[in-house]
């Protein structure tokens, strides 16, 4: 079946932000009295706070403590790290190439709505995507399928005509649960073993752009 649409993750896929998210979570958790390691948190980036916090603290996002931790993380990330983030090389060129091929593009991110808008500006994606699905548009974040399912509804295509572009096992799992295959990028910090289940793996946007003609997006 010919691919007609692409669901895009943002953090670690279009924008080099996974390290910043990790550091912001570590600082927020330490403010709350939780001692965590960089590796412990880095492996959870790609999940939303609703899935990350219970694994680290045993507390739900909607508890009083969970809300405080989430707000602290958001404040630290927005003011200390977000202003300095950059898109991966050739990100906008890759998105333009996908548009030139006629793909419908929709974003599916675990980020909060306001933060997602700023990340898309950094990525140079504004005006190139048809819709933006954030954590505000779904009950549960990745690796649950809710965000991908919401993106499918917006892109208005059957799952077998859509591929996900992501950088973590949580993108792959969420997409799989929604019946969508994933092209994975190593740019988020995961190696090929961590990206098992993807139908193809590339180094980042520039690598995918260079090999787009031979990719599953074009070759099916």
Short mmCIF file of C-alpha atoms in Angstrom, two decimals:
data_model
loop_
_atom_site.label_atom_id
_atom_site.label_comp_id
_atom_site.label_asym_id
_atom_site.label_seq_id
_atom_site.Cartn_x
_atom_site.Cartn_y
_atom_site.Cartn_z
CA UNK A 1 0.00 0.00 0.00
CA UNK A 2 1.40 3.40 -1.00
CA UNK A 3 2.38 5.64 1.91
CA UNK A 4 0.47 8.92 1.86
CA UNK A 5 1.06 10.37 5.32
CA UNK A 6 3.79 10.80 7.93
CA UNK A 7 3.26 11.21 11.68
CA UNK A 8 6.16 13.17 13.14
CA UNK A 9 7.62 13.04 16.61
CA UNK A 10 9.53 16.23 17.53
CA UNK A 11 11.88 15.86 20.53
CA UNK A 12 14.94 13.88 19.48
CA UNK A 13 13.54 13.52 15.98
CA UNK A 14 13.39 17.06 14.61
CA UNK A 15 14.90 19.02 17.53
CA UNK A 16 18.01 18.10 19.52
CA UNK A 17 16.27 18.30 22.89
CA UNK A 18 16.44 14.93 24.64
CA UNK A 19 19.53 15.87 26.65
CA UNK A 20 17.83 19.10 27.77
CA UNK A 21 14.68 17.24 28.80
CA UNK A 22 16.79 14.79 30.78
CA UNK A 23 18.65 17.52 32.66
CA UNK A 24 15.44 19.45 33.37
CA UNK A 25 13.78 16.34 34.83
CA UNK A 26 16.82 15.57 36.98
CA UNK A 27 16.78 19.10 38.41
CA UNK A 28 13.03 19.05 39.02
CA UNK A 29 13.15 15.63 40.69
CA UNK A 30 16.08 16.63 42.88
CA UNK A 31 14.11 19.70 43.98
CA UNK A 32 11.41 17.27 45.04
CA UNK A 33 13.85 15.12 46.99
CA UNK A 34 14.43 12.37 44.42
CA UNK A 35 17.99 11.39 43.60
CA UNK A 36 18.17 10.00 40.08
CA UNK A 37 20.89 9.30 37.54
CA UNK A 38 21.26 10.75 34.07
CA UNK A 39 20.97 7.31 32.45
CA UNK A 40 17.86 6.46 34.46
CA UNK A 41 16.02 9.51 33.17
CA UNK A 42 17.49 9.56 29.65
CA UNK A 43 15.96 6.14 28.97
CA UNK A 44 12.50 7.50 29.84
CA UNK A 45 12.61 10.58 27.62
CA UNK A 46 9.96 10.22 24.94
CA UNK A 47 7.30 9.40 27.50
CA UNK A 48 5.05 12.11 28.87
CA UNK A 49 5.03 12.98 32.55
CA UNK A 50 2.01 10.73 33.06
CA UNK A 51 4.16 7.69 32.28
CA UNK A 52 7.57 8.94 33.44
CA UNK A 53 6.69 10.08 36.95
CA UNK A 54 5.12 6.81 38.19
CA UNK A 55 8.20 4.90 37.05
CA UNK A 56 10.58 7.23 38.90
CA UNK A 57 8.58 8.36 41.93
CA UNK A 58 5.60 6.03 42.19
CA UNK A 59 3.41 9.15 42.06
CA UNK A 60 0.85 9.93 39.37
CA UNK A 61 1.07 13.12 37.33
CA UNK A 62 -2.28 14.32 38.71
CA UNK A 63 -1.34 13.96 42.38
CA UNK A 64 -0.30 17.11 44.26
CA UNK A 65 3.32 15.98 44.23
CA UNK A 66 3.14 14.96 40.58
CA UNK A 67 1.76 18.36 39.61
CA UNK A 68 4.54 20.14 41.50
CA UNK A 69 7.22 18.02 39.85
CA UNK A 70 5.69 18.49 36.38
CA UNK A 71 5.45 22.25 36.86
CA UNK A 72 9.03 22.43 38.10
CA UNK A 73 10.27 20.46 35.09
CA UNK A 74 8.28 22.61 32.66
CA UNK A 75 9.58 25.83 34.21
CA UNK A 76 13.21 24.65 34.21
CA UNK A 77 13.02 23.36 30.64
CA UNK A 78 11.27 26.44 29.28
CA UNK A 79 13.54 29.03 30.86
CA UNK A 80 16.91 27.28 31.16
CA UNK A 81 17.08 25.04 28.10
CA UNK A 82 14.44 25.80 25.46
CA UNK A 83 15.98 29.12 24.31
CA UNK A 84 19.20 27.33 23.33
CA UNK A 85 17.79 24.34 21.45
CA UNK A 86 18.44 23.77 17.76
CA UNK A 87 16.97 21.60 15.06
CA UNK A 88 19.03 18.70 13.77
CA UNK A 89 20.90 19.45 10.53
CA UNK A 90 18.69 19.38 7.41
CA UNK A 91 15.46 19.05 9.42
CA UNK A 92 13.55 21.69 7.49
CA UNK A 93 14.96 20.44 4.18
CA UNK A 94 13.75 16.95 5.04
CA UNK A 95 10.27 18.25 5.85
CA UNK A 96 10.18 20.22 2.60
CA UNK A 97 11.20 17.08 0.70
CA UNK A 98 8.38 15.13 2.35
CA UNK A 99 5.95 17.85 1.31
CA UNK A 100 7.34 17.77 -2.24
CA UNK A 101 6.54 14.07 -2.36
CA UNK A 102 2.96 14.93 -1.46
CA UNK A 103 2.90 13.39 2.02
CA UNK A 104 0.41 14.72 4.54
CA UNK A 105 2.33 15.63 7.69
CA UNK A 106 0.95 15.68 11.22
CA UNK A 107 2.87 16.04 14.48
CA UNK A 108 2.28 13.63 17.38
CA UNK A 109 4.26 14.66 20.46
CA UNK A 110 4.08 14.01 24.21
CA UNK A 111 5.01 17.68 24.71
CA UNK A 112 2.59 20.21 26.14
CA UNK A 113 0.76 22.32 23.57
CA UNK A 114 2.53 25.66 24.16
CA UNK A 115 5.92 23.99 24.37
CA UNK A 116 5.23 22.00 21.20
CA UNK A 117 4.49 25.17 19.27
CA UNK A 118 7.87 26.62 20.23
CA UNK A 119 9.68 23.39 19.38
CA UNK A 120 8.08 23.38 15.93
CA UNK A 121 9.30 26.92 15.36
CA UNK A 122 12.83 25.76 16.23
CA UNK A 123 12.44 22.85 13.81
CA UNK A 124 11.31 25.15 11.00
CA UNK A 125 8.16 23.07 10.74
CA UNK A 126 5.58 25.83 11.05
CA UNK A 127 3.45 25.96 7.92
CA UNK A 128 4.64 22.53 6.78
CA UNK A 129 2.51 20.33 9.04
CA UNK A 130 -1.24 19.95 8.71
CA UNK A 131 -1.90 19.56 12.41
CA UNK A 132 -0.19 19.33 15.80
CA UNK A 133 -1.24 16.66 18.31
CA UNK A 134 0.14 17.29 21.80
CA UNK A 135 -0.31 15.71 25.22
CA UNK A 136 -3.34 18.01 25.60
CA UNK A 137 -5.14 16.09 22.83
CA UNK A 138 -4.86 12.61 24.30
CA UNK A 139 -5.55 10.91 27.62
CA UNK A 140 -2.25 9.06 27.80
CA UNK A 141 1.17 9.82 26.33
CA UNK A 142 3.57 7.47 24.55
CA UNK A 143 4.15 4.54 24.72
CA UNK A 144 0.33 4.38 24.89
CA UNK A 145 -1.16 4.76 21.41
CA UNK A 146 -3.54 7.65 22.19
CA UNK A 147 -1.47 10.42 20.61
CA UNK A 148 -0.78 8.41 17.45
CA UNK A 149 -4.45 7.47 17.19
CA UNK A 150 -5.40 11.14 17.48
CA UNK A 151 -2.90 11.97 14.74
CA UNK A 152 -4.38 9.27 12.51
CA UNK A 153 -7.80 10.78 12.96
CA UNK A 154 -6.47 14.19 11.94
CA UNK A 155 -4.49 12.92 8.97
CA UNK A 156 -7.60 11.02 7.83
CA UNK A 157 -5.74 8.05 6.38
CA UNK A 158 -5.80 4.33 7.26
CA UNK A 159 -2.85 3.09 9.33
CA UNK A 160 -1.37 1.09 6.44
CA UNK A 161 -0.96 4.31 4.41
CA UNK A 162 0.93 6.11 7.19
CA UNK A 163 4.38 5.81 8.76
CA UNK A 164 5.65 7.28 12.04
CA UNK A 165 8.98 9.09 12.22
CA UNK A 166 10.40 8.85 15.74
CA UNK A 167 13.51 8.33 17.83
CA UNK A 168 12.60 6.20 20.86
CA UNK A 169 11.18 2.75 21.62
CA UNK A 170 8.11 4.60 22.91
CA UNK A 171 7.39 6.03 19.46
CA UNK A 172 7.72 2.56 17.97
CA UNK A 173 5.47 0.98 20.59
CA UNK A 174 2.80 3.68 20.40
CA UNK A 175 2.73 3.49 16.62
CA UNK A 176 2.62 -0.31 16.62
CA UNK A 177 -0.37 -0.31 18.97
CA UNK A 178 -2.10 2.03 16.52
CA UNK A 179 -1.27 -0.20 13.56
CA UNK A 180 1.40 2.13 12.15
CA UNK A 181 4.98 1.26 11.17
CA UNK A 182 7.90 3.41 12.31
CA UNK A 183 11.03 4.77 10.68
CA UNK A 184 13.41 5.42 13.58
CA UNK A 185 16.23 7.93 13.90
CA UNK A 186 19.32 7.43 16.07
CA UNK A 187 19.41 11.19 16.74
CA UNK A 188 17.56 10.78 20.04
CA UNK A 189 20.39 8.74 21.53
CA UNK A 190 19.11 5.17 21.13
CA UNK A 191 21.12 2.51 19.32
CA UNK A 192 19.67 -0.03 16.90
CA UNK A 193 18.97 -2.59 19.64
CA UNK A 194 16.83 -0.01 21.42
CA UNK A 195 15.01 0.75 18.18
CA UNK A 196 14.01 -2.82 17.42
CA UNK A 197 10.66 -3.00 15.73
CA UNK A 198 11.32 -0.08 13.40
CA UNK A 199 11.05 -0.92 9.71
CA UNK A 200 14.14 1.20 8.96
CA UNK A 201 16.69 3.16 11.00
CA UNK A 202 18.63 6.28 9.96
CA UNK A 203 21.12 8.52 11.77
CA UNK A 204 18.90 11.59 11.68
CA UNK A 205 16.95 13.92 9.37
CA UNK A 206 19.96 14.54 7.12
CA UNK A 207 20.55 10.80 6.64
CA UNK A 208 16.88 10.16 5.87
CA UNK A 209 16.84 13.07 3.43
CA UNK A 210 19.89 11.69 1.63
CA UNK A 211 18.30 8.25 1.29
CA UNK A 212 14.67 9.31 0.96
CA UNK A 213 14.28 7.85 -2.54
CA UNK A 214 15.27 4.40 -1.24
CA UNK A 215 13.36 4.64 2.05
CA UNK A 216 10.15 2.79 2.97
CA UNK A 217 8.34 6.11 2.61
CA UNK A 218 8.91 6.12 -1.14
CA UNK A 219 9.55 2.46 -1.88
CA UNK A 220 6.65 1.23 0.30
#
